[in-house]
Short mmCIF file of C-alpha atoms in Angstrom, two decimals:
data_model
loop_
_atom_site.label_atom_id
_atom_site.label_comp_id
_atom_site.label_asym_id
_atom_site.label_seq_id
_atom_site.Cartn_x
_atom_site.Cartn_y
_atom_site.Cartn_z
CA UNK A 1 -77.62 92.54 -87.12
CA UNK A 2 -75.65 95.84 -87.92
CA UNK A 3 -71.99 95.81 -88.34
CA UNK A 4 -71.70 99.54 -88.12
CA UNK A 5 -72.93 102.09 -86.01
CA UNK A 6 -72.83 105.44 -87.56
CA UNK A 7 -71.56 106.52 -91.50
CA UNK A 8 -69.57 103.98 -93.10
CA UNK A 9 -65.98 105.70 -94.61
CA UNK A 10 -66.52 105.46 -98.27
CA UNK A 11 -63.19 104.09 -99.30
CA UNK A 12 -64.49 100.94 -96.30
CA UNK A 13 -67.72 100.63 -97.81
CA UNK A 14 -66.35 100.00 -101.52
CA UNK A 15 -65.05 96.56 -99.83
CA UNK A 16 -67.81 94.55 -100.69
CA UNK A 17 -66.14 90.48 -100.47
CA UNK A 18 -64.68 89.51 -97.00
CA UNK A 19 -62.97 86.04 -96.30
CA UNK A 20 -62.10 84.37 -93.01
CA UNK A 21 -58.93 82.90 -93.30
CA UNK A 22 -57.90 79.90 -90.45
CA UNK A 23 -54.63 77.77 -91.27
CA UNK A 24 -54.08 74.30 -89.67
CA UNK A 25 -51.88 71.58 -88.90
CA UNK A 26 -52.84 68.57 -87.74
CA UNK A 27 -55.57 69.57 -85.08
CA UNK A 28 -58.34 67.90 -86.41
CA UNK A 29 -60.41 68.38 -82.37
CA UNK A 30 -59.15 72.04 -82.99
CA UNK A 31 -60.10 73.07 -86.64
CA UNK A 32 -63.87 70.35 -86.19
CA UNK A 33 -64.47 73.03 -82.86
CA UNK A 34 -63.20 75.84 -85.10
CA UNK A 35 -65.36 75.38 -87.58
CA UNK A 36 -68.79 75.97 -87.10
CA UNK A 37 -67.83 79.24 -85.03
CA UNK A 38 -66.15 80.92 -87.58
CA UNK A 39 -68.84 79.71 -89.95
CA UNK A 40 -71.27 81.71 -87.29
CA UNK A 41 -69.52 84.76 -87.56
CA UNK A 42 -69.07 85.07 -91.03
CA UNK A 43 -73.21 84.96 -91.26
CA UNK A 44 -73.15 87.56 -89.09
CA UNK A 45 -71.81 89.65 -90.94
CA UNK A 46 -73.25 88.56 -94.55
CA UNK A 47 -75.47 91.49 -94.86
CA UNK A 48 -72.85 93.96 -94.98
CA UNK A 49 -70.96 91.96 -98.11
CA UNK A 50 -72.29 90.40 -101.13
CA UNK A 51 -70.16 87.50 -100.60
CA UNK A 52 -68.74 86.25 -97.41
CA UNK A 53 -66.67 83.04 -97.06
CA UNK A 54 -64.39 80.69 -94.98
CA UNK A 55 -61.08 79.40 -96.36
CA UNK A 56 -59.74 76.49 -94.53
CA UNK A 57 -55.62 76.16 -94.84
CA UNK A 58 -54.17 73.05 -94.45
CA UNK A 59 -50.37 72.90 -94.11
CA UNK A 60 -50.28 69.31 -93.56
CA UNK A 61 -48.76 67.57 -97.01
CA UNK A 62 -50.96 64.22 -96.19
CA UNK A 63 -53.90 66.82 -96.01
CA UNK A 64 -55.21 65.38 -92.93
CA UNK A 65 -58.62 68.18 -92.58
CA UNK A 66 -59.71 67.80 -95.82
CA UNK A 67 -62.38 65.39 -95.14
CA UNK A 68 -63.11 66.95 -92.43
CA UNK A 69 -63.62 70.35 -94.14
CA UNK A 70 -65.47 69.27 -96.86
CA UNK A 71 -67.81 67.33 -94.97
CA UNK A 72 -69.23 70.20 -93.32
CA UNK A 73 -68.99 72.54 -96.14
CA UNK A 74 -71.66 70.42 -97.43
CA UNK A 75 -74.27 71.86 -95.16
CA UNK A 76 -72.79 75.19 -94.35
CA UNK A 77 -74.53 78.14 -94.55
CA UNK A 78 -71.62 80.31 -96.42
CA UNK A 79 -69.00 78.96 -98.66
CA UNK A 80 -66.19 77.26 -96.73
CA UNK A 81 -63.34 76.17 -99.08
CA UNK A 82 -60.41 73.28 -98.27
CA UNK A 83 -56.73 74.80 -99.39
CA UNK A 84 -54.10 72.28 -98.55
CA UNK A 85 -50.89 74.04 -98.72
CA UNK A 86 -48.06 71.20 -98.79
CA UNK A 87 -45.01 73.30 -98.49
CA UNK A 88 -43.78 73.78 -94.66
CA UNK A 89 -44.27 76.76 -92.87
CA UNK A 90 -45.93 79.62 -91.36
CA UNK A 91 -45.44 81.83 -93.68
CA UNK A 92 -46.05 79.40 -97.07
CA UNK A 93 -49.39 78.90 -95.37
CA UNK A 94 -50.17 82.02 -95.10
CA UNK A 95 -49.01 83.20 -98.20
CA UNK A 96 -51.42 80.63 -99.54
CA UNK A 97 -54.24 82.48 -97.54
CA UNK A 98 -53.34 85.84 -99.27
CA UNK A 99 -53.07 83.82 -103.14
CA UNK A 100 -56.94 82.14 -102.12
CA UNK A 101 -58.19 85.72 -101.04
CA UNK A 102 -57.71 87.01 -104.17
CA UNK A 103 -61.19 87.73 -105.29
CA UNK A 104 -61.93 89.26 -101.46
CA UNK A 105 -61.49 92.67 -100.35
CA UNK A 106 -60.85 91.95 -96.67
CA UNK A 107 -59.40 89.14 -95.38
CA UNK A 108 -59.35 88.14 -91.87
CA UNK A 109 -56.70 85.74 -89.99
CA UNK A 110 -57.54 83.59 -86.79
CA UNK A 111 -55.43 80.81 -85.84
CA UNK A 112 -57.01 77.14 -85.20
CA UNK A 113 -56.60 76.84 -81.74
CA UNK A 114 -58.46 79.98 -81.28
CA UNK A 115 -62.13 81.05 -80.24
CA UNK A 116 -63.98 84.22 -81.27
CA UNK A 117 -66.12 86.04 -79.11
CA UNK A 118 -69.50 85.96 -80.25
CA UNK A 119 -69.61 89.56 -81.70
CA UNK A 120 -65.40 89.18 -83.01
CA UNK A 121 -66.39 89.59 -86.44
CA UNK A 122 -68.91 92.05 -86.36
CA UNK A 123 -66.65 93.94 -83.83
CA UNK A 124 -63.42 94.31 -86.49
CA UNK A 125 -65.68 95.36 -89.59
CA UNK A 126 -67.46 98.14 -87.73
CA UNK A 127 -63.89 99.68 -86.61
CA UNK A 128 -63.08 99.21 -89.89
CA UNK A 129 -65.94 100.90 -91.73
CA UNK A 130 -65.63 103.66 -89.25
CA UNK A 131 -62.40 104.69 -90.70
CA UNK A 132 -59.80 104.64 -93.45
CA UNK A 133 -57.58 101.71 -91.95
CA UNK A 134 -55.83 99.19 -93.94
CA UNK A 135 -55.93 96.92 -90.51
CA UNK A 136 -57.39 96.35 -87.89
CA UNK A 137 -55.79 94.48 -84.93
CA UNK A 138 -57.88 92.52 -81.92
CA UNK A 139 -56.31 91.33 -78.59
CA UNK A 140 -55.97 87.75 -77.56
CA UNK A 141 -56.68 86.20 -74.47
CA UNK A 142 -54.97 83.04 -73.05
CA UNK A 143 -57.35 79.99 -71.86
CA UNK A 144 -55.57 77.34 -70.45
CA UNK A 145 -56.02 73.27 -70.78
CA UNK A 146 -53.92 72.99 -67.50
CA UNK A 147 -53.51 75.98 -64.87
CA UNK A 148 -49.92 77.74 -65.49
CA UNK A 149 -47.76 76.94 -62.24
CA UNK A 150 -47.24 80.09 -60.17
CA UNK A 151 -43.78 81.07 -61.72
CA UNK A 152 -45.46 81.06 -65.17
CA UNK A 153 -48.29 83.41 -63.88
CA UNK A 154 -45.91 85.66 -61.64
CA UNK A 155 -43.84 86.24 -65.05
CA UNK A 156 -47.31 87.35 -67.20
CA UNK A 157 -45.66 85.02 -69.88
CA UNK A 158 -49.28 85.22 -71.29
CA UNK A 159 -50.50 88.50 -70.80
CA UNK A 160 -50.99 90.35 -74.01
CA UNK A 161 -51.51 94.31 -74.97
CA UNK A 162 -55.17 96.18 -74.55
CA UNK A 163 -56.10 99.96 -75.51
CA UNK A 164 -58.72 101.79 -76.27
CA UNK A 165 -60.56 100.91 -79.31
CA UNK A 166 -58.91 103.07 -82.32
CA UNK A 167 -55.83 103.70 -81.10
CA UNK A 168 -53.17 103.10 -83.52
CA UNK A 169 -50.49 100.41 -83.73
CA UNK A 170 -47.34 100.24 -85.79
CA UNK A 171 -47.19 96.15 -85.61
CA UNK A 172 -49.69 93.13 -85.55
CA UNK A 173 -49.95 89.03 -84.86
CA UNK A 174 -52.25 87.24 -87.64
CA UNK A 175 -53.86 85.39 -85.16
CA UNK A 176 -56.49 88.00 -84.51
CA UNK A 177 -56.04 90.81 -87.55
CA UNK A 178 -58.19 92.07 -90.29
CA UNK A 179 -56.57 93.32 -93.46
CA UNK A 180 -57.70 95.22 -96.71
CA UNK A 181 -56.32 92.84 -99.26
CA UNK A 182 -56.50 95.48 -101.50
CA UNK A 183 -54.19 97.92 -100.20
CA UNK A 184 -52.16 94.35 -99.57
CA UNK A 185 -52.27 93.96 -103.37
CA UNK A 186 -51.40 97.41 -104.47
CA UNK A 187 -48.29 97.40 -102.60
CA UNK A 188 -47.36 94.41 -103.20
CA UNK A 189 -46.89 92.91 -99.71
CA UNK A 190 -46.23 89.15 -99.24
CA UNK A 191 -45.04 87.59 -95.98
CA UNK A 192 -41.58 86.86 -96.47
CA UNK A 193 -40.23 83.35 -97.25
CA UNK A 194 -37.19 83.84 -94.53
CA UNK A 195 -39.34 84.04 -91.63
CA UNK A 196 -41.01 80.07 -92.73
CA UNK A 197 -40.14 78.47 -89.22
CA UNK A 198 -38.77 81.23 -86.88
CA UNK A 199 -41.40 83.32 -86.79
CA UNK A 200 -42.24 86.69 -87.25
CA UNK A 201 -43.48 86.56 -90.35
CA UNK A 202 -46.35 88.58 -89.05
CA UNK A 203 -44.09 91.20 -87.30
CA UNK A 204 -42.39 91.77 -90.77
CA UNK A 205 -45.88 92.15 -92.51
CA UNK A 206 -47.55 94.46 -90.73
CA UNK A 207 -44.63 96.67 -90.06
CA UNK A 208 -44.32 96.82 -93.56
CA UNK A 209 -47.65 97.73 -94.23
CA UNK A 210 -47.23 100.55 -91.61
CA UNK A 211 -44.16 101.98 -92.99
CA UNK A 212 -45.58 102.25 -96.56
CA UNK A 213 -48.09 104.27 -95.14
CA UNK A 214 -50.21 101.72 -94.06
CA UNK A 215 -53.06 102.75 -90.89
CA UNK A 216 -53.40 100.35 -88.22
CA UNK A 217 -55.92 100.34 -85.30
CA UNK A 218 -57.25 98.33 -81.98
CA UNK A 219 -60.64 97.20 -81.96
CA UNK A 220 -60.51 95.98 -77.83
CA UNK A 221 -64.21 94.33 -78.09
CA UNK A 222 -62.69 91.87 -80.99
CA UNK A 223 -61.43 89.60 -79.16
CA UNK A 224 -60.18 85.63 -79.54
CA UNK A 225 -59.63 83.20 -76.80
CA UNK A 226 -56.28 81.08 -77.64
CA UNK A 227 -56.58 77.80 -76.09
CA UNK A 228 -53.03 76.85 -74.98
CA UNK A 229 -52.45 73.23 -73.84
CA UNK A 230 -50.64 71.49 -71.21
CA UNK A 231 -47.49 71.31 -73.22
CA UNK A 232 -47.02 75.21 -73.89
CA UNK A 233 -47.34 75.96 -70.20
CA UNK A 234 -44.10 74.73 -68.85
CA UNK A 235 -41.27 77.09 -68.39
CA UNK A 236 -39.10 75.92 -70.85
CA UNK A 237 -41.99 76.55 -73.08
CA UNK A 238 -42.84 79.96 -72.00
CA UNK A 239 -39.14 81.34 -71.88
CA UNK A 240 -38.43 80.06 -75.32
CA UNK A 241 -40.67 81.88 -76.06
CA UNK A 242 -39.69 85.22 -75.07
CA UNK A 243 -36.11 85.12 -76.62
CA UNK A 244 -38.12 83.95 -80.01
CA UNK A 245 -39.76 87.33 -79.54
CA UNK A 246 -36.93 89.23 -79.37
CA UNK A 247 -35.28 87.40 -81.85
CA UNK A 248 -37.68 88.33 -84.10
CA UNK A 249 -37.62 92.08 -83.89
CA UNK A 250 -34.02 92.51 -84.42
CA UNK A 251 -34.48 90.45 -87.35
CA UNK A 252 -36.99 92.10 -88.82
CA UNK A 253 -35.65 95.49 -87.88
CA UNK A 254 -32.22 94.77 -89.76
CA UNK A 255 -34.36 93.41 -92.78
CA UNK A 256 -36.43 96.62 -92.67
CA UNK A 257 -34.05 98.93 -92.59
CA UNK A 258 -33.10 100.94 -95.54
CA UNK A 259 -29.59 100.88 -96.97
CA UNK A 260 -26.26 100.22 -95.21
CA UNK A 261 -26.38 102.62 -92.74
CA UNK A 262 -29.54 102.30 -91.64
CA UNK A 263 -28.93 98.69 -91.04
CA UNK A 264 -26.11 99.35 -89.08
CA UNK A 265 -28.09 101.76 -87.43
CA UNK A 266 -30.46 99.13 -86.52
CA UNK A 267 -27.85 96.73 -85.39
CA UNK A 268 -26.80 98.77 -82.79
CA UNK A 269 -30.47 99.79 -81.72
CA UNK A 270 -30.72 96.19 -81.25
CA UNK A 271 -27.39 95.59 -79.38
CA UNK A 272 -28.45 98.55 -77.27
CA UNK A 273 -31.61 97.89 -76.55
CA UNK A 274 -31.41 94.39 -76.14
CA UNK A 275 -28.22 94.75 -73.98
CA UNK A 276 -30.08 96.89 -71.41
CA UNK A 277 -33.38 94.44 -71.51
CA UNK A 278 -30.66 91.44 -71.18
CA UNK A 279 -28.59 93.14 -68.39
CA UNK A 280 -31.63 94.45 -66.46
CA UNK A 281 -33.50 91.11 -66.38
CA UNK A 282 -30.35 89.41 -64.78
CA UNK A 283 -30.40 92.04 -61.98
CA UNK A 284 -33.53 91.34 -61.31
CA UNK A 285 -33.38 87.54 -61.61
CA UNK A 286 -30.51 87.62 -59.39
CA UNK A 287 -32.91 90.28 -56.95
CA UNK A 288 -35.67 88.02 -57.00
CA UNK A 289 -33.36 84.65 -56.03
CA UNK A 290 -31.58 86.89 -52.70
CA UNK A 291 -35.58 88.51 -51.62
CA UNK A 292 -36.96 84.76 -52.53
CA UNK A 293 -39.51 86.84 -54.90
CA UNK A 294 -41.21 84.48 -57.59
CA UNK A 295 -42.24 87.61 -59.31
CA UNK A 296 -38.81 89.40 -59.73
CA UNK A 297 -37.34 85.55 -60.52
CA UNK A 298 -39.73 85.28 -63.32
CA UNK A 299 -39.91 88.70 -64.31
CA UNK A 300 -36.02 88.81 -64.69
CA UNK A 301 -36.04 85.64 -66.46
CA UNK A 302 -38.38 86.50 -69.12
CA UNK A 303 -36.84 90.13 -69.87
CA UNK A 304 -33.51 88.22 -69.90
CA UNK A 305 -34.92 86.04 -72.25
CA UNK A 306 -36.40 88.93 -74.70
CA UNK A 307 -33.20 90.50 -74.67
CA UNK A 308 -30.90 87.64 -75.47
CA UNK A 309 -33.38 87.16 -78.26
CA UNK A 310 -32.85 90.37 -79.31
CA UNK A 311 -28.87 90.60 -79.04
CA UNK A 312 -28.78 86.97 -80.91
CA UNK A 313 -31.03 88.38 -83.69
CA UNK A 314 -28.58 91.66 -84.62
CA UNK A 315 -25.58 88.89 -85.07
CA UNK A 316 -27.86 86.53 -87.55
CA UNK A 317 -28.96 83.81 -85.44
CA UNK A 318 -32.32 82.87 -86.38
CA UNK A 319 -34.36 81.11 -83.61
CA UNK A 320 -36.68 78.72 -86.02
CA UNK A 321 -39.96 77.94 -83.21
CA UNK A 322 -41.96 76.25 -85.93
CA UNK A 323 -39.27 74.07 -87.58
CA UNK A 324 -40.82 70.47 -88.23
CA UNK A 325 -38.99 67.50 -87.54
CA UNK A 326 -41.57 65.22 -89.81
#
C-alpha cells in the first residue's frame, strides 16, 4: 500500500520513525477496542518508515491498562509500548507522549475513545509528504452511544470544521493531529503545565507552533469517529462545553500575547468579541423562546455559552473540564 501519491517533499521524506501516540484513563472497553485498530494502521503505513510504533499512555496512577497493553503487545505486529504517566492531567499526559517520542520523527495523537477510518493513517502521511508542513490536522466526527435529544442536535453542539484537503489552519485538537516532532524539538514546544485540567492545552500548542512559523494543513479524508456516550449528550454537558471553549481562547490568547500591551490588547479583543458572541446569543435565545424555535433556543444558548467563556477567560477565571475528584 502507498502512502503517497506523487514526489515526496524532501525535508518529509528525511522523517523516517513515526509513532502513534493514544493516552488513556480508565477505559479499559475503550483503549482493548482501540488497540488493535491503531495497531492496523500503523502496518499500513510501515513501508514508508523504518520503524513504526504504538505508545500507549496511561494517566491512571494505579496503571489500570497496563496488563492490558502488554498482553497484546506480545503478539503485535509493530512495537506497542505501555507509558503510565501518574501525574494528573491532560497536558502531563501528553507531555509524556512528546518525552516517549523522542527517538520518532512524527508523532501522531488520537484520543481513546476514538476510531480511525480505515485509510486515517495513510491519509495524514501522504498530505504530509506532499508538502513542507510541520502538522497536519484531520476532522472528527461524533458517533453517539445514545441519540442526542432534538435541542442538542438543533444547537450542532457536535458538529465540527471540514475544508478542502490542504488548506491551512492556524489552530488544532490532539485528538486527530499529526506533528513533526522535530520541528517540535527545535523550537522547543511543550504543552503548557497551566492548561493540566481546563483544557486547551492543545489550542496553546498548536497556535504556538503556527506563530513561530509553524505550517499547518487539513487532510479531510483523515478522519476519526469519537464515540461520545450517554453521559456527554445531555445539555448540561454540551453547554459546558461551549463556555470551556471560549474560555480557553481568551486564555490562551492573553498567554500568547507578547508584552504588556499586546496583552492588553488581547484582553479587550476578548471582552469585545466575546461581549458581542455573549450579547447576540441572548437575543437569539430570547428570539427562539417568543417564535417557540428549538433551533434559535439552542443556537442562542450555545453562542451565549462561548461567549461567557470567553469574557470569563480575559478576567482569569479558568474553567478546569478535566479536574479529577479521585
Amino acid at each position: 500500500m502507498t502512502t503517497t501519491s506523487g514526489a515526496v517533499h524532501p525535508r518529509a521524506a528525511e522523517a523516517r520513525a513515526l509513532a502513534v501516540a493514544v493516552l488513556t484513563y480508565k477505559r479499559p472497553a475503550d483503549i482493548a477496542e482501540a488497540l488493535p485498530q491503531l495497531a492496523a494502521q500503523a502496518v499500513s503505513v510501515s513501508s514508508r518508515f523504518d520503524r513504526v510504533e504504538v505508545i500507549v499512555v496511561d494517566n491512571d496512577p494505579a496503571e489500570s491498562a497496563r496488563e492490558l497493553v502488554e498482553s497484546f503487545a506480545l503478539t503485535a505486529e509493530v512495537p506497542v509500548r505501555y507509558c503510565p504517566e501518574p501525574v494528573s492531567g491532560i497536558t502531563a499526559a501528553r507531555n509524556r507522549a512528546l518525552a516517549e517520542g523522542a527517538g520518532s520523527d512524527i508523532l501522531v495523537f488520537i484520543d481513546d475513545d476514538e476510531r480511525p477510518s480505515p485509510e486515517w493513517l495513510v491519509d495524514l502521511v501522504a498530505t504530509f509528504d506532499r508538502g513542507d508542513a510541520v502538522a497536519v490536522v484531520g476532522p472528527v466526527i461524533s458517533r453517539f452511544d445514545v441519540q442526542p435529544d432534538p435541542w442538542i442536535e438543533a444547537g450542532e453542539f457536535f458538529r465540527r470544521r471540514r475544508m478542502p484537503t490542504g488548506t491551512p489552519v492556524s489552530v488544532a485538537a490532539t485528538n486527530n493531529l499529526l506533528l513533526d516532532l522535530r520541528t517540535v524539538r527545535r523550537i522547543g514546544l511543550v504543552f503548557d503545565p497551566v492548561f493540566g485540567h481546563a483544557g486547551g492545552e492543545d489550542t496553546m500548542f498548536t497556535r504556538t507552533l503556527h506563530e513561530r512559523g509553524g505550517r499547518l494543513v487539513w487532510c479531510d479524508e483523515a478522519i476519526v469517529w469519537d464515540v461520545v456516550p450517554a453521559e456527554r449528550t445531555t445539555r448540561s454537558w454540551v453547554v459546558r462545553r461551549a463556555f470551556s471553549s471560549g474560555n480557553s481562547w481568551s486564555l490562551t490568547s492573553i498567554a500568547l500575547a507578547d508584552g504588556p500591551l499586546a496583552r492588553v490588547r488581547a484582553r479587550l479583543t476578548g471582552i469585545a468579541k466575546g461581549g458581542v458572541r455573549a450579547a447576540g446569543g441572548a437575543l437569539r435565545l430570547v428570539g427562539g423562546v417568543l417564535t417557540r424555535s428549538v433551533r434559535h433556543r439552542a443556537k442562542g444558548t450555545r453562542t451565549l455559552a462561548r461567549g461567557a467563556g470567553m469574557v470569563s477567560g480575559v478576567f482569569g477565571y479558568s474553567y478546569e473540564e478535566y479536574r479529577r475528584s479521585s
